[in-house]
Amino acid sequence: MDMLDLVKKSRSVRRFDASVDVSRDALLSLIETARFAPTGANKQPLRFFPIYEKAACDKLFPLLHWAMALPDWKGPEPDERPAAYIVILADTNIVPEQRVAMDVGIAAQTIALAAANMDLGCCMLGFFKKEDVSNCLKLPDNLVPALIMAIGARGELIRLVDARKDNDLRYYRDDQDAHCVPKRTLDELVYDHSIL
Ligand SMILES: Cc1cc2nc3c(=O)[nH]c(=O)nc-3n(C[C@H](O)[C@H](O)[C@H](O)COP(=O)(O)O)c2cc1C
């Protein structure tokens, strides 16, 4: 698959097919891709917590917040929930927490692309209470949860659409229940003028 198609395929999936398991080996192969991602000063301050056992997923799920732009949707039903997670942790013994955001983003997108390449769906989840997740995962003080990647077999249709002229970028579900994600057009993104 060419790069553009892979990036387009790598959407935020929030409705999964919970009947399909994701193995620890599959999660480790995703983490393996993040191992080679760049980090500031090559400090490699991130750790990756693979979670795939149903009981562990069930403990983590209530701490997550899904699709703020869809207030009427209560989040994935039990048969739509992710079968696995990778929790990206910042090791604050290596880098202060406020300096890891870029490394986290690069690792997260690397994992998301690798998941799409394996035909898995994935959603980055950044809205959670760090303390609750730390307690749930029994983390030591130096490991701070930075971003959670929900992973599973895709259970929803997602469409990319050009953003409307009125600048409303909120995602929505269309009349076929497809999740639609507006993206700004190339023209709008390119900041291009002569400085000579
Ligand atoms: C840093 C970050 C944090 C996010 N946190 C959440 C979240 O807590 N809950 C959620 O449902 N989606 C979350 N998302 C997914 C975004 O809503 C999603 O990327 C956006 O709607 C665009 O959709 P797309 O990923 O398919 O392009 C997050 C995305 C990023 C990059």
Short mmCIF file of C-alpha atoms in Angstrom, two decimals, residues 20-135:
data_model
loop_
_atom_site.label_atom_id
_atom_site.label_comp_id
_atom_site.label_asym_id
_atom_site.label_seq_id
_atom_site.Cartn_x
_atom_site.Cartn_y
_atom_site.Cartn_z
CA VAL A 20 -11.67 -10.55 17.42
CA ASP A 21 -8.79 -10.87 19.89
CA VAL A 22 -5.52 -8.99 19.56
CA SER A 23 -2.57 -11.08 20.74
CA ARG A 24 0.34 -9.96 22.87
CA ASP A 25 2.60 -10.77 19.91
CA ALA A 26 0.63 -8.38 17.70
CA LEU A 27 1.02 -5.62 20.31
CA LEU A 28 4.75 -6.35 20.61
CA SER A 29 5.16 -6.05 16.86
CA LEU A 30 3.46 -2.62 17.02
CA ILE A 31 5.75 -1.57 19.87
CA GLU A 32 8.71 -2.82 17.86
CA THR A 33 7.91 -0.18 15.20
CA ALA A 34 7.88 2.57 17.85
CA ARG A 35 11.28 1.35 19.08
CA PHE A 36 12.83 2.79 15.92
CA ALA A 37 10.97 6.11 15.98
CA PRO A 38 12.98 9.28 16.59
CA THR A 39 13.10 10.87 20.06
CA GLY A 40 14.57 14.22 21.19
CA ALA A 41 18.34 13.79 21.77
CA ASN A 42 17.77 10.04 21.27
CA LYS A 43 16.84 9.77 24.96
CA GLN A 44 14.12 7.17 24.28
CA PRO A 45 12.12 8.14 27.38
CA LEU A 46 8.99 6.15 26.53
CA ARG A 47 7.80 2.78 27.78
CA PHE A 48 4.90 0.84 26.30
CA PHE A 49 2.43 -1.18 28.37
CA PRO A 50 0.61 -3.84 26.29
CA ILE A 51 -2.84 -4.73 27.67
CA TYR A 52 -4.79 -7.57 26.03
CA GLU A 53 -6.40 -9.69 28.75
CA LYS A 54 -10.14 -9.09 28.92
CA ALA A 55 -10.18 -8.46 32.67
CA ALA A 56 -7.42 -5.84 32.33
CA CYS A 57 -9.18 -4.17 29.36
CA ASP A 58 -12.39 -4.07 31.41
CA LYS A 59 -10.57 -2.26 34.24
CA LEU A 60 -9.10 0.36 31.93
CA PHE A 61 -12.17 1.02 29.77
CA PRO A 62 -14.24 3.04 32.31
CA LEU A 63 -11.37 5.53 32.68
CA LEU A 64 -11.49 6.54 29.01
CA HIS A 65 -13.50 9.24 27.23
CA TRP A 66 -14.71 8.67 23.70
CA ALA A 67 -15.65 11.06 20.91
CA MET A 68 -16.28 14.38 22.63
CA ALA A 69 -17.83 15.70 19.39
CA LEU A 70 -20.58 13.05 19.60
CA PRO A 71 -22.20 13.95 22.93
CA ASP A 72 -25.21 11.68 22.33
CA TRP A 73 -23.02 8.64 21.88
CA LYS A 74 -22.10 6.93 25.14
CA GLY A 75 -18.99 5.25 23.73
CA PRO A 76 -18.48 1.74 22.38
CA GLU A 77 -20.98 -0.91 23.48
CA PRO A 78 -19.51 -4.08 25.06
CA ASP A 79 -19.38 -5.83 21.67
CA GLU A 80 -17.67 -2.77 20.13
CA ARG A 81 -14.92 -2.27 22.68
CA PRO A 82 -11.23 -2.49 21.84
CA ALA A 83 -9.68 -5.91 22.44
CA ALA A 84 -6.36 -4.38 23.47
CA TYR A 85 -4.48 -1.25 24.40
CA ILE A 86 -0.96 0.06 24.36
CA VAL A 87 -0.44 2.64 27.08
CA ILE A 88 2.44 4.97 26.21
CA LEU A 89 4.31 5.87 29.39
CA ALA A 90 6.79 8.69 29.92
CA ASP A 91 9.72 7.75 32.13
CA THR A 92 10.27 10.95 34.10
CA ASN A 93 13.60 9.59 35.37
CA ILE A 94 14.82 10.16 31.81
CA VAL A 95 13.01 13.32 30.67
CA PRO A 96 10.63 15.69 32.53
CA GLU A 97 7.00 14.96 31.70
CA GLN A 98 6.44 18.34 30.02
CA ARG A 99 9.18 17.55 27.45
CA VAL A 100 7.88 14.23 26.13
CA ALA A 101 4.83 15.32 24.13
CA MET A 102 6.55 15.31 20.72
CA ASP A 103 8.18 11.93 21.33
CA VAL A 104 4.79 10.56 22.40
CA GLY A 105 3.09 11.90 19.27
CA ILE A 106 5.71 10.44 16.95
CA ALA A 107 5.57 7.05 18.68
CA ALA A 108 1.77 7.10 18.65
CA GLN A 109 1.52 7.85 14.94
CA THR A 110 4.14 5.19 14.19
CA ILE A 111 2.02 2.64 16.08
CA ALA A 112 -1.18 3.86 14.40
CA LEU A 113 0.32 3.44 10.93
CA ALA A 114 1.70 0.01 11.79
CA ALA A 115 -1.72 -1.00 13.12
CA ALA A 116 -3.40 0.12 9.88
CA ASN A 117 -0.77 -1.81 7.95
CA MET A 118 -1.76 -4.92 9.96
CA ASP A 119 -5.43 -4.20 9.19
CA LEU A 120 -6.12 -3.26 12.80
CA GLY A 121 -8.11 -0.24 13.94
CA CYS A 122 -6.68 2.12 16.48
CA CYS A 123 -7.67 5.25 18.42
CA MET A 124 -5.39 7.57 20.35
CA LEU A 125 -6.95 8.49 23.67
CA GLY A 126 -5.46 11.45 25.48
CA PHE A 127 -8.35 12.52 27.66
CA PHE A 128 -8.12 10.61 30.94
CA LYS A 129 -7.15 11.28 34.53
CA LYS A 130 -3.48 10.34 34.83
CA GLU A 131 -3.82 9.45 38.49
CA ASP A 132 -6.71 7.04 37.87
CA VAL A 133 -4.87 5.30 35.03
CA SER A 134 -1.65 5.13 37.09
CA ASN A 135 -3.54 3.51 39.95
#
